[in-house]
Amino acid sequence: MKKVLVISGPNLNLLGLREPDIYGNRNYDALVEFTRTALTDCGFEAEFYQSNHEGDLVDKIQEAYGVFDGIIINPAAYTHTSVAIPDALKAVGIPTVEVHLSDINSREEFRRHSFVSPIAVATICGKGFDGYKDAAEVLRDII
Ligand code: DQA
């Protein structure tokens, strides 16, 4: 069975508590459960990883080489600041879908630029949890 790694960046562990008007009331465990179901429905085995630390996210992406067939990543705030994360994704060459719960294009100006988008096979934003289902379907269609 093909394997997909779902990576969540900083503060996504605080889903439910964090700015619920933007990110909703459901917590990180609910996101994991929702996304696991979506990936299972698409025929994938799923693994989840969340960290608040950029280097740990880079380590996890490097360790994915040869193990995972696809990645779904919400780099959270590192979307807008990190060069190391897209560099790692490019290095391992694993098809990656970028997801954001909120619509980063209709918020503050600094959220409009993503360093990850150029290396992602698709970017899905503004659809809440459903964006993870869309990401699973994108990966189902290409891997
Ligand atoms: C986010 C959007 C980012 O701008 C923000 O820093 C996050 C979450 C989202 O899922 O909408 O932490 O990636």
CSV table of N, CA and C and ligand atoms in Angstrom, one decimal:
chain,number,residue,atom,x,y,z
A,1,MET,N,0.8,-1.2,0.0
A,1,MET,CA,0.0,0.0,0.0
A,1,MET,C,0.9,1.3,0.0
A,2,LYS,N,0.5,2.2,-0.8
A,2,LYS,CA,1.3,3.5,-0.9
A,2,LYS,C,1.1,4.3,0.4
A,3,LYS,N,2.1,5.0,0.8
A,3,LYS,CA,2.1,5.7,2.0
A,3,LYS,C,2.2,7.2,1.9
A,4,VAL,N,1.4,7.9,2.6
A,4,VAL,CA,1.4,9.4,2.6
A,4,VAL,C,1.7,9.9,4.0
A,5,LEU,N,2.7,10.9,4.0
A,5,LEU,CA,3.0,11.5,5.3
A,5,LEU,C,2.3,12.9,5.3
A,6,VAL,N,1.7,13.2,6.4
A,6,VAL,CA,1.0,14.4,6.6
A,6,VAL,C,1.7,15.3,7.6
A,7,ILE,N,2.3,16.4,7.2
A,7,ILE,CA,3.1,17.2,8.0
A,7,ILE,C,2.4,18.5,8.4
A,8,SER,N,2.4,18.8,9.7
A,8,SER,CA,1.8,20.0,10.2
A,8,SER,C,2.9,20.9,10.9
A,9,GLY,N,2.9,22.1,10.6
A,9,GLY,CA,3.9,23.0,11.2
A,9,GLY,C,3.4,23.7,12.4
A,10,PRO,N,4.1,24.8,12.8
A,10,PRO,CA,3.9,25.3,14.2
A,10,PRO,C,2.5,25.8,14.4
A,11,ASN,N,2.1,25.6,15.7
A,11,ASN,CA,0.8,26.1,16.2
A,11,ASN,C,-0.4,25.3,15.7
A,12,LEU,N,-0.2,24.4,14.8
A,12,LEU,CA,-1.4,23.6,14.4
A,12,LEU,C,-1.8,22.6,15.4
A,13,ASN,N,-0.9,22.3,16.4
A,13,ASN,CA,-1.2,21.5,17.6
A,13,ASN,C,-2.3,22.2,18.4
A,14,LEU,N,-2.4,23.5,18.2
A,14,LEU,CA,-3.4,24.3,19.1
A,14,LEU,C,-4.7,24.5,18.3
A,15,LEU,N,-4.9,23.7,17.3
A,15,LEU,CA,-6.2,23.9,16.6
A,15,LEU,C,-7.4,23.7,17.5
A,16,GLY,N,-8.4,24.4,17.3
A,16,GLY,CA,-9.6,24.4,18.3
A,16,GLY,C,-9.5,25.5,19.3
A,17,LEU,N,-8.3,25.7,19.8
A,17,LEU,CA,-8.1,26.7,20.8
A,17,LEU,C,-7.7,28.0,20.1
A,18,ARG,N,-6.9,27.8,19.0
A,18,ARG,CA,-6.3,28.9,18.3
A,18,ARG,C,-7.2,29.6,17.3
A,19,GLU,N,-7.4,30.9,17.5
A,19,GLU,CA,-8.2,31.7,16.6
A,19,GLU,C,-9.3,30.9,15.9
A,20,PRO,N,-10.3,30.4,16.7
A,20,PRO,CA,-11.3,29.6,16.1
A,20,PRO,C,-12.1,30.2,15.0
A,21,ASP,N,-12.2,31.6,15.0
A,21,ASP,CA,-12.9,32.3,13.9
A,21,ASP,C,-12.2,32.1,12.6
A,22,ILE,N,-10.9,31.8,12.6
A,22,ILE,CA,-10.2,31.6,11.4
A,22,ILE,C,-10.0,30.1,11.1
A,23,TYR,N,-9.6,29.3,12.2
A,23,TYR,CA,-9.2,27.9,12.0
A,23,TYR,C,-10.3,26.9,12.4
A,24,GLY,N,-11.4,27.4,13.0
A,24,GLY,CA,-12.5,26.5,13.4
A,24,GLY,C,-12.3,25.9,14.8
A,25,ASN,N,-13.3,25.2,15.2
A,25,ASN,CA,-13.4,24.7,16.6
A,25,ASN,C,-12.8,23.3,16.8
A,26,ARG,N,-12.5,22.6,15.7
A,26,ARG,CA,-12.0,21.2,15.8
A,26,ARG,C,-10.5,21.2,16.1
A,27,ASN,N,-10.1,20.2,16.9
A,27,ASN,CA,-8.7,20.2,17.3
A,27,ASN,C,-7.8,19.4,16.3
A,28,TYR,N,-6.5,19.3,16.7
A,28,TYR,CA,-5.6,18.6,15.8
A,28,TYR,C,-5.9,17.1,15.7
A,29,ASP,N,-6.3,16.5,16.8
A,29,ASP,CA,-6.7,15.1,16.7
A,29,ASP,C,-7.8,14.9,15.7
A,30,ALA,N,-8.8,15.8,15.7
A,30,ALA,CA,-9.9,15.7,14.8
A,30,ALA,C,-9.4,15.8,13.3
A,31,LEU,N,-8.4,16.7,13.1
A,31,LEU,CA,-7.8,16.9,11.8
A,31,LEU,C,-7.1,15.6,11.4
A,32,VAL,N,-6.4,14.9,12.3
A,32,VAL,CA,-5.7,13.7,12.0
A,32,VAL,C,-6.7,12.6,11.6
A,33,GLU,N,-7.8,12.5,12.4
A,33,GLU,CA,-8.8,11.5,12.2
A,33,GLU,C,-9.5,11.7,10.8
A,34,PHE,N,-9.9,13.0,10.5
A,34,PHE,CA,-10.5,13.4,9.3
A,34,PHE,C,-9.6,13.0,8.1
A,35,THR,N,-8.3,13.4,8.2
A,35,THR,CA,-7.4,13.2,7.1
A,35,THR,C,-7.1,11.7,6.9
A,36,ARG,N,-7.0,11.0,8.0
A,36,ARG,CA,-6.7,9.6,7.9
A,36,ARG,C,-7.8,8.9,7.1
A,37,THR,N,-9.1,9.3,7.4
A,37,THR,CA,-10.2,8.7,6.7
A,37,THR,C,-10.1,9.0,5.2
A,38,ALA,N,-9.8,10.3,4.9
A,38,ALA,CA,-9.7,10.7,3.5
A,38,ALA,C,-8.7,9.9,2.8
A,39,LEU,N,-7.5,9.7,3.4
A,39,LEU,CA,-6.4,9.0,2.8
A,39,LEU,C,-6.7,7.5,2.7
A,40,THR,N,-7.3,6.9,3.7
A,40,THR,CA,-7.7,5.5,3.6
A,40,THR,C,-8.7,5.3,2.4
A,41,ASP,N,-9.7,6.3,2.3
A,41,ASP,CA,-10.7,6.2,1.2
A,41,ASP,C,-10.0,6.2,-0.2
A,42,CYS,N,-8.8,6.9,-0.2
A,42,CYS,CA,-8.1,7.0,-1.5
A,42,CYS,C,-7.1,5.8,-1.6
A,43,GLY,N,-7.1,4.9,-0.7
A,43,GLY,CA,-6.2,3.7,-0.8
A,43,GLY,C,-4.8,3.9,-0.2
A,44,PHE,N,-4.6,4.9,0.6
A,44,PHE,CA,-3.3,5.2,1.2
A,44,PHE,C,-3.2,4.8,2.7
A,45,GLU,N,-2.0,4.4,3.1
A,45,GLU,CA,-1.7,4.3,4.5
A,45,GLU,C,-1.2,5.7,4.9
A,46,ALA,N,-1.6,6.1,6.1
A,46,ALA,CA,-1.2,7.5,6.5
A,46,ALA,C,-0.4,7.6,7.7
A,47,GLU,N,0.6,8.5,7.8
A,47,GLU,CA,1.3,8.8,9.0
A,47,GLU,C,1.3,10.3,9.2
A,48,PHE,N,1.3,10.7,10.5
A,48,PHE,CA,1.1,12.1,10.8
A,48,PHE,C,2.3,12.6,11.6
A,49,TYR,N,2.7,13.9,11.4
A,49,TYR,CA,3.8,14.5,12.1
A,49,TYR,C,3.5,15.9,12.3
A,50,GLN,N,3.6,16.4,13.5
A,50,GLN,CA,3.5,17.8,13.8
A,50,GLN,C,4.7,18.3,14.6
A,51,SER,N,5.2,19.5,14.2
A,51,SER,CA,6.3,20.1,15.0
A,51,SER,C,6.2,21.6,14.9
A,52,ASN,N,6.7,22.2,16.0
A,52,ASN,CA,6.8,23.6,16.1
A,52,ASN,C,8.2,24.1,15.6
A,53,HIS,N,9.0,23.2,15.2
A,53,HIS,CA,10.4,23.5,15.0
A,53,HIS,C,10.8,23.3,13.5
A,54,GLU,N,11.4,24.3,12.9
A,54,GLU,CA,11.7,24.2,11.4
A,54,GLU,C,12.6,23.0,11.1
A,55,GLY,N,13.7,22.9,11.9
A,55,GLY,CA,14.7,21.9,11.7
A,55,GLY,C,14.1,20.5,11.8
A,56,ASP,N,13.2,20.3,12.8
A,56,ASP,CA,12.5,19.0,13.0
A,56,ASP,C,11.7,18.6,11.7
A,57,LEU,N,11.1,19.7,11.2
A,57,LEU,CA,10.3,19.4,10.0
A,57,LEU,C,11.2,19.0,8.8
A,58,VAL,N,12.3,19.7,8.7
A,58,VAL,CA,13.3,19.3,7.7
A,58,VAL,C,13.8,17.9,7.9
A,59,ASP,N,14.1,17.5,9.1
A,59,ASP,CA,14.6,16.2,9.4
A,59,ASP,C,13.5,15.2,9.0
A,60,LYS,N,12.3,15.4,9.3
A,60,LYS,CA,11.2,14.5,9.0
A,60,LYS,C,11.0,14.3,7.4
A,61,ILE,N,11.2,15.4,6.7
A,61,ILE,CA,11.1,15.4,5.3
A,61,ILE,C,12.2,14.5,4.7
A,62,GLN,N,13.4,14.8,5.2
A,62,GLN,CA,14.6,14.0,4.8
A,62,GLN,C,14.4,12.5,5.0
A,63,GLU,N,13.8,12.2,6.2
A,63,GLU,CA,13.6,10.8,6.6
A,63,GLU,C,12.5,10.1,5.7
A,64,ALA,N,11.7,10.9,5.1
A,64,ALA,CA,10.6,10.4,4.3
A,64,ALA,C,11.1,9.8,3.0
A,65,TYR,N,12.4,10.1,2.6
A,65,TYR,CA,12.9,9.6,1.3
A,65,TYR,C,13.0,8.1,1.3
A,66,GLY,N,12.4,7.5,0.3
A,66,GLY,CA,12.4,6.1,0.2
A,66,GLY,C,11.3,5.4,1.0
A,67,VAL,N,10.6,6.1,1.8
A,67,VAL,CA,9.6,5.5,2.7
A,67,VAL,C,8.2,5.9,2.3
A,68,PHE,N,8.0,7.2,1.9
A,68,PHE,CA,6.7,7.7,1.6
A,68,PHE,C,6.6,8.0,0.1
A,69,ASP,N,5.4,7.8,-0.4
A,69,ASP,CA,5.1,8.0,-1.8
A,69,ASP,C,4.5,9.4,-2.1
A,70,GLY,N,4.0,10.0,-1.0
A,70,GLY,CA,3.4,11.4,-1.2
A,70,GLY,C,3.5,12.1,0.1
A,71,ILE,N,3.4,13.4,0.1
A,71,ILE,CA,3.4,14.2,1.3
A,71,ILE,C,2.3,15.3,1.2
A,72,ILE,N,1.5,15.4,2.3
A,72,ILE,CA,0.6,16.6,2.4
A,72,ILE,C,1.2,17.4,3.5
A,73,ILE,N,1.5,18.7,3.2
A,73,ILE,CA,2.1,19.6,4.2
A,73,ILE,C,1.4,20.9,4.4
A,74,ASN,N,1.1,21.2,5.6
A,74,ASN,CA,0.7,22.6,6.0
A,74,ASN,C,1.9,23.1,6.8
A,75,PRO,N,2.7,23.9,6.2
A,75,PRO,CA,3.9,24.4,6.9
A,75,PRO,C,3.6,25.5,7.8
A,76,ALA,N,2.3,25.9,7.9
A,76,ALA,CA,1.9,27.0,8.8
A,76,ALA,C,2.7,28.2,8.6
A,77,ALA,N,3.2,28.9,9.7
A,77,ALA,CA,3.9,30.2,9.5
A,77,ALA,C,5.2,30.0,8.7
A,78,TYR,N,5.8,28.8,8.7
A,78,TYR,CA,7.0,28.6,7.9
A,78,TYR,C,6.8,28.7,6.4
A,79,THR,N,5.5,28.6,6.0
A,79,THR,CA,5.2,28.8,4.6
A,79,THR,C,5.8,30.0,4.1
A,80,HIS,N,5.7,31.1,4.9
A,80,HIS,CA,6.1,32.4,4.5
A,80,HIS,C,7.5,32.8,4.8
A,81,THR,N,8.2,31.9,5.5
A,81,THR,CA,9.6,32.3,5.9
A,81,THR,C,10.7,31.3,5.6
A,82,SER,N,10.3,30.0,5.4
A,82,SER,CA,11.3,29.0,5.3
A,82,SER,C,11.7,28.7,3.9
A,83,VAL,N,13.0,28.7,3.7
A,83,VAL,CA,13.6,28.2,2.4
A,83,VAL,C,14.0,26.7,2.6
A,84,ALA,N,14.4,26.4,3.9
A,84,ALA,CA,14.9,25.0,4.1
A,84,ALA,C,13.8,24.0,3.9
A,85,ILE,N,12.6,24.3,4.2
A,85,ILE,CA,11.5,23.3,4.0
A,85,ILE,C,11.3,23.0,2.5
A,86,PRO,N,11.1,24.0,1.6
A,86,PRO,CA,11.0,23.6,0.2
A,86,PRO,C,12.2,23.0,-0.3
A,87,ASP,N,13.4,23.4,0.2
A,87,ASP,CA,14.7,22.8,-0.3
A,87,ASP,C,14.6,21.3,0.0
A,88,ALA,N,14.2,20.9,1.2
A,88,ALA,CA,14.2,19.5,1.6
A,88,ALA,C,13.2,18.8,0.8
A,89,LEU,N,12.0,19.4,0.5
A,89,LEU,CA,11.0,18.7,-0.3
A,89,LEU,C,11.5,18.5,-1.7
A,90,LYS,N,12.2,19.5,-2.2
A,90,LYS,CA,12.8,19.3,-3.6
A,90,LYS,C,13.9,18.2,-3.6
A,91,ALA,N,14.7,18.2,-2.5
A,91,ALA,CA,15.7,17.2,-2.4
A,91,ALA,C,15.2,15.8,-2.4
A,92,VAL,N,14.2,15.5,-1.7
A,92,VAL,CA,13.6,14.1,-1.6
A,92,VAL,C,12.8,13.8,-2.8
A,93,GLY,N,12.2,14.8,-3.5
A,93,GLY,CA,11.5,14.6,-4.7
A,93,GLY,C,10.2,13.9,-4.6
A,94,ILE,N,9.6,13.9,-3.4
A,94,ILE,CA,8.3,13.2,-3.1
A,94,ILE,C,7.2,14.2,-3.5
A,95,PRO,N,6.2,13.7,-4.4
A,95,PRO,CA,5.1,14.6,-4.7
A,95,PRO,C,4.4,15.2,-3.5
A,96,THR,N,4.3,16.5,-3.5
A,96,THR,CA,3.8,17.2,-2.3
A,96,THR,C,2.6,18.1,-2.6
A,97,VAL,N,1.6,18.0,-1.8
A,97,VAL,CA,0.5,18.9,-1.9
A,97,VAL,C,0.5,19.8,-0.6
A,98,GLU,N,0.5,21.1,-0.9
A,98,GLU,CA,0.5,22.1,0.2
A,98,GLU,C,-1.0,22.5,0.5
A,99,VAL,N,-1.3,22.5,1.8
A,99,VAL,CA,-2.6,22.8,2.3
A,99,VAL,C,-2.6,23.9,3.3
A,100,HIS,N,-3.5,24.8,3.2
A,100,HIS,CA,-3.8,25.8,4.3
A,100,HIS,C,-5.3,25.8,4.6
A,101,LEU,N,-5.5,25.8,5.9
A,101,LEU,CA,-6.9,25.8,6.4
A,101,LEU,C,-7.6,27.1,6.0
A,102,SER,N,-6.9,28.2,6.1
A,102,SER,CA,-7.5,29.5,5.8
A,102,SER,C,-7.1,29.9,4.4
A,103,ASP,N,-7.7,30.9,3.9
A,103,ASP,CA,-7.3,31.4,2.6
A,103,ASP,C,-6.2,32.5,2.7
A,104,ILE,N,-5.0,32.0,2.6
A,104,ILE,CA,-3.8,32.9,2.8
A,104,ILE,C,-3.8,34.1,1.9
A,105,ASN,N,-4.5,34.0,0.8
A,105,ASN,CA,-4.5,35.1,-0.2
A,105,ASN,C,-5.5,36.2,0.2
A,106,SER,N,-6.3,36.0,1.2
A,106,SER,CA,-7.3,37.0,1.5
A,106,SER,C,-7.1,37.5,3.0
A,107,ARG,N,-5.9,37.3,3.5
A,107,ARG,CA,-5.5,37.7,4.8
A,107,ARG,C,-4.5,38.8,4.8
A,108,GLU,N,-3.6,38.8,5.8
A,108,GLU,CA,-2.5,39.9,5.7
A,108,GLU,C,-1.6,39.7,4.5
A,109,GLU,N,-1.1,40.8,4.0
A,109,GLU,CA,-0.2,40.8,2.9
A,109,GLU,C,1.0,39.7,3.0
A,110,PHE,N,1.5,39.6,4.3
A,110,PHE,CA,2.7,38.7,4.4
A,110,PHE,C,2.4,37.3,4.3
A,111,ARG,N,1.1,36.9,4.3
A,111,ARG,CA,0.7,35.5,4.1
A,111,ARG,C,0.6,35.1,2.7
A,112,ARG,N,0.6,36.1,1.8
A,112,ARG,CA,0.3,35.8,0.4
A,112,ARG,C,1.4,35.1,-0.3
A,113,HIS,N,2.7,35.3,0.2
A,113,HIS,CA,3.8,34.6,-0.4
A,113,HIS,C,4.1,33.3,0.2
A,114,SER,N,4.2,32.2,-0.6
A,114,SER,CA,4.5,30.9,0.0
A,114,SER,C,5.8,30.4,-0.7
A,115,PHE,N,6.8,30.1,0.1
A,115,PHE,CA,8.0,29.5,-0.5
A,115,PHE,C,7.8,28.1,-0.9
A,116,VAL,N,6.7,27.5,-0.5
A,116,VAL,CA,6.5,26.1,-0.7
A,116,VAL,C,5.7,25.9,-2.1
A,117,SER,N,4.9,26.8,-2.4
A,117,SER,CA,4.0,26.6,-3.6
A,117,SER,C,4.8,26.3,-4.9
A,118,PRO,N,5.9,26.9,-5.1
A,118,PRO,CA,6.6,26.6,-6.4
A,118,PRO,C,7.0,25.1,-6.5
A,119,ILE,N,7.2,24.4,-5.4
A,119,ILE,CA,7.6,23.0,-5.5
A,119,ILE,C,6.5,22.0,-5.2
A,120,ALA,N,5.3,22.6,-4.9
A,120,ALA,CA,4.1,21.7,-4.7
A,120,ALA,C,3.4,21.3,-6.0
A,121,VAL,N,2.9,20.1,-6.0
A,121,VAL,CA,2.1,19.8,-7.2
A,121,VAL,C,0.7,20.5,-7.2
A,122,ALA,N,0.3,20.9,-6.0
A,122,ALA,CA,-1.0,21.6,-5.9
A,122,ALA,C,-1.0,22.4,-4.6
A,123,THR,N,-1.6,23.5,-4.5
A,123,THR,CA,-1.8,24.2,-3.3
A,123,THR,C,-3.3,24.4,-3.1
A,124,ILE,N,-3.8,24.0,-1.9
A,124,ILE,CA,-5.2,24.1,-1.6
A,124,ILE,C,-5.3,25.0,-0.4
A,125,CYS,N,-6.1,26.0,-0.4
A,125,CYS,CA,-6.3,26.9,0.8
A,125,CYS,C,-7.7,27.4,0.9
A,126,GLY,N,-8.1,27.7,2.1
A,126,GLY,CA,-9.4,28.3,2.4
A,126,GLY,C,-10.5,27.3,2.4
A,127,LYS,N,-10.2,26.0,2.5
A,127,LYS,CA,-11.3,25.0,2.5
A,127,LYS,C,-11.4,24.3,3.9
A,128,GLY,N,-10.7,24.8,4.9
A,128,GLY,CA,-10.7,24.1,6.2
A,128,GLY,C,-10.2,22.6,6.1
A,129,PHE,N,-10.8,21.8,6.9
A,129,PHE,CA,-10.4,20.4,6.9
A,129,PHE,C,-10.6,19.7,5.5
A,130,ASP,N,-11.7,20.2,4.7
A,130,ASP,CA,-12.0,19.6,3.4
A,130,ASP,C,-10.8,19.7,2.5
A,131,GLY,N,-9.9,20.7,2.7
A,131,GLY,CA,-8.7,20.8,1.9
A,131,GLY,C,-7.8,19.6,1.9
A,132,TYR,N,-7.8,18.9,3.1
A,132,TYR,CA,-7.0,17.7,3.2
A,132,TYR,C,-7.6,16.6,2.4
A,133,LYS,N,-8.9,16.6,2.3
A,133,LYS,CA,-9.6,15.5,1.4
A,133,LYS,C,-9.2,15.8,0.0
A,134,ASP,N,-9.3,17.1,-0.4
A,134,ASP,CA,-8.9,17.4,-1.8
A,134,ASP,C,-7.4,17.0,-2.1
A,135,ALA,N,-6.6,17.2,-1.1
A,135,ALA,CA,-5.1,16.9,-1.2
A,135,ALA,C,-5.0,15.4,-1.4
A,136,ALA,N,-5.7,14.6,-0.6
A,136,ALA,CA,-5.6,13.1,-0.8
A,136,ALA,C,-6.0,12.7,-2.2
A,137,GLU,N,-7.1,13.4,-2.7
A,137,GLU,CA,-7.5,13.0,-4.0
A,137,GLU,C,-6.5,13.5,-5.1
A,138,VAL,N,-5.9,14.6,-4.9
A,138,VAL,CA,-4.8,15.0,-5.9
A,138,VAL,C,-3.7,13.9,-5.9
A,139,LEU,N,-3.3,13.5,-4.7
A,139,LEU,CA,-2.2,12.4,-4.6
A,139,LEU,C,-2.7,11.1,-5.2
A,140,ARG,N,-4.0,10.7,-5.0
A,140,ARG,CA,-4.5,9.5,-5.6
A,140,ARG,C,-4.4,9.6,-7.1
A,141,ASP,N,-4.7,10.8,-7.7
A,141,ASP,CA,-4.7,10.9,-9.1
A,141,ASP,C,-3.3,10.9,-9.7
A,142,ILE,N,-2.2,11.2,-8.9
A,142,ILE,CA,-0.9,11.3,-9.5
A,142,ILE,C,0.1,10.2,-9.1
A,143,ILE,N,-0.2,9.5,-8.0
A,143,ILE,CA,0.9,8.5,-7.6
A,143,ILE,C,0.3,7.1,-7.6
B,1,DQA,C1,-2.0,28.4,7.9
B,1,DQA,C2,-1.9,29.8,7.4
B,1,DQA,C3,-0.6,30.4,7.8
B,1,DQA,O1,-0.4,31.8,7.4
B,1,DQA,C4,-0.5,30.5,9.3
B,1,DQA,O2,0.7,31.0,9.8
B,1,DQA,C5,-0.8,29.2,10.0
B,1,DQA,C6,-1.8,28.3,9.4
B,1,DQA,C7,-3.4,27.8,7.5
B,1,DQA,O3,-3.5,26.6,7.6
B,1,DQA,O4,-4.3,28.5,7.1
B,1,DQA,O5,-0.3,28.8,11.0
B,1,DQA,O6,-1.0,27.6,7.2
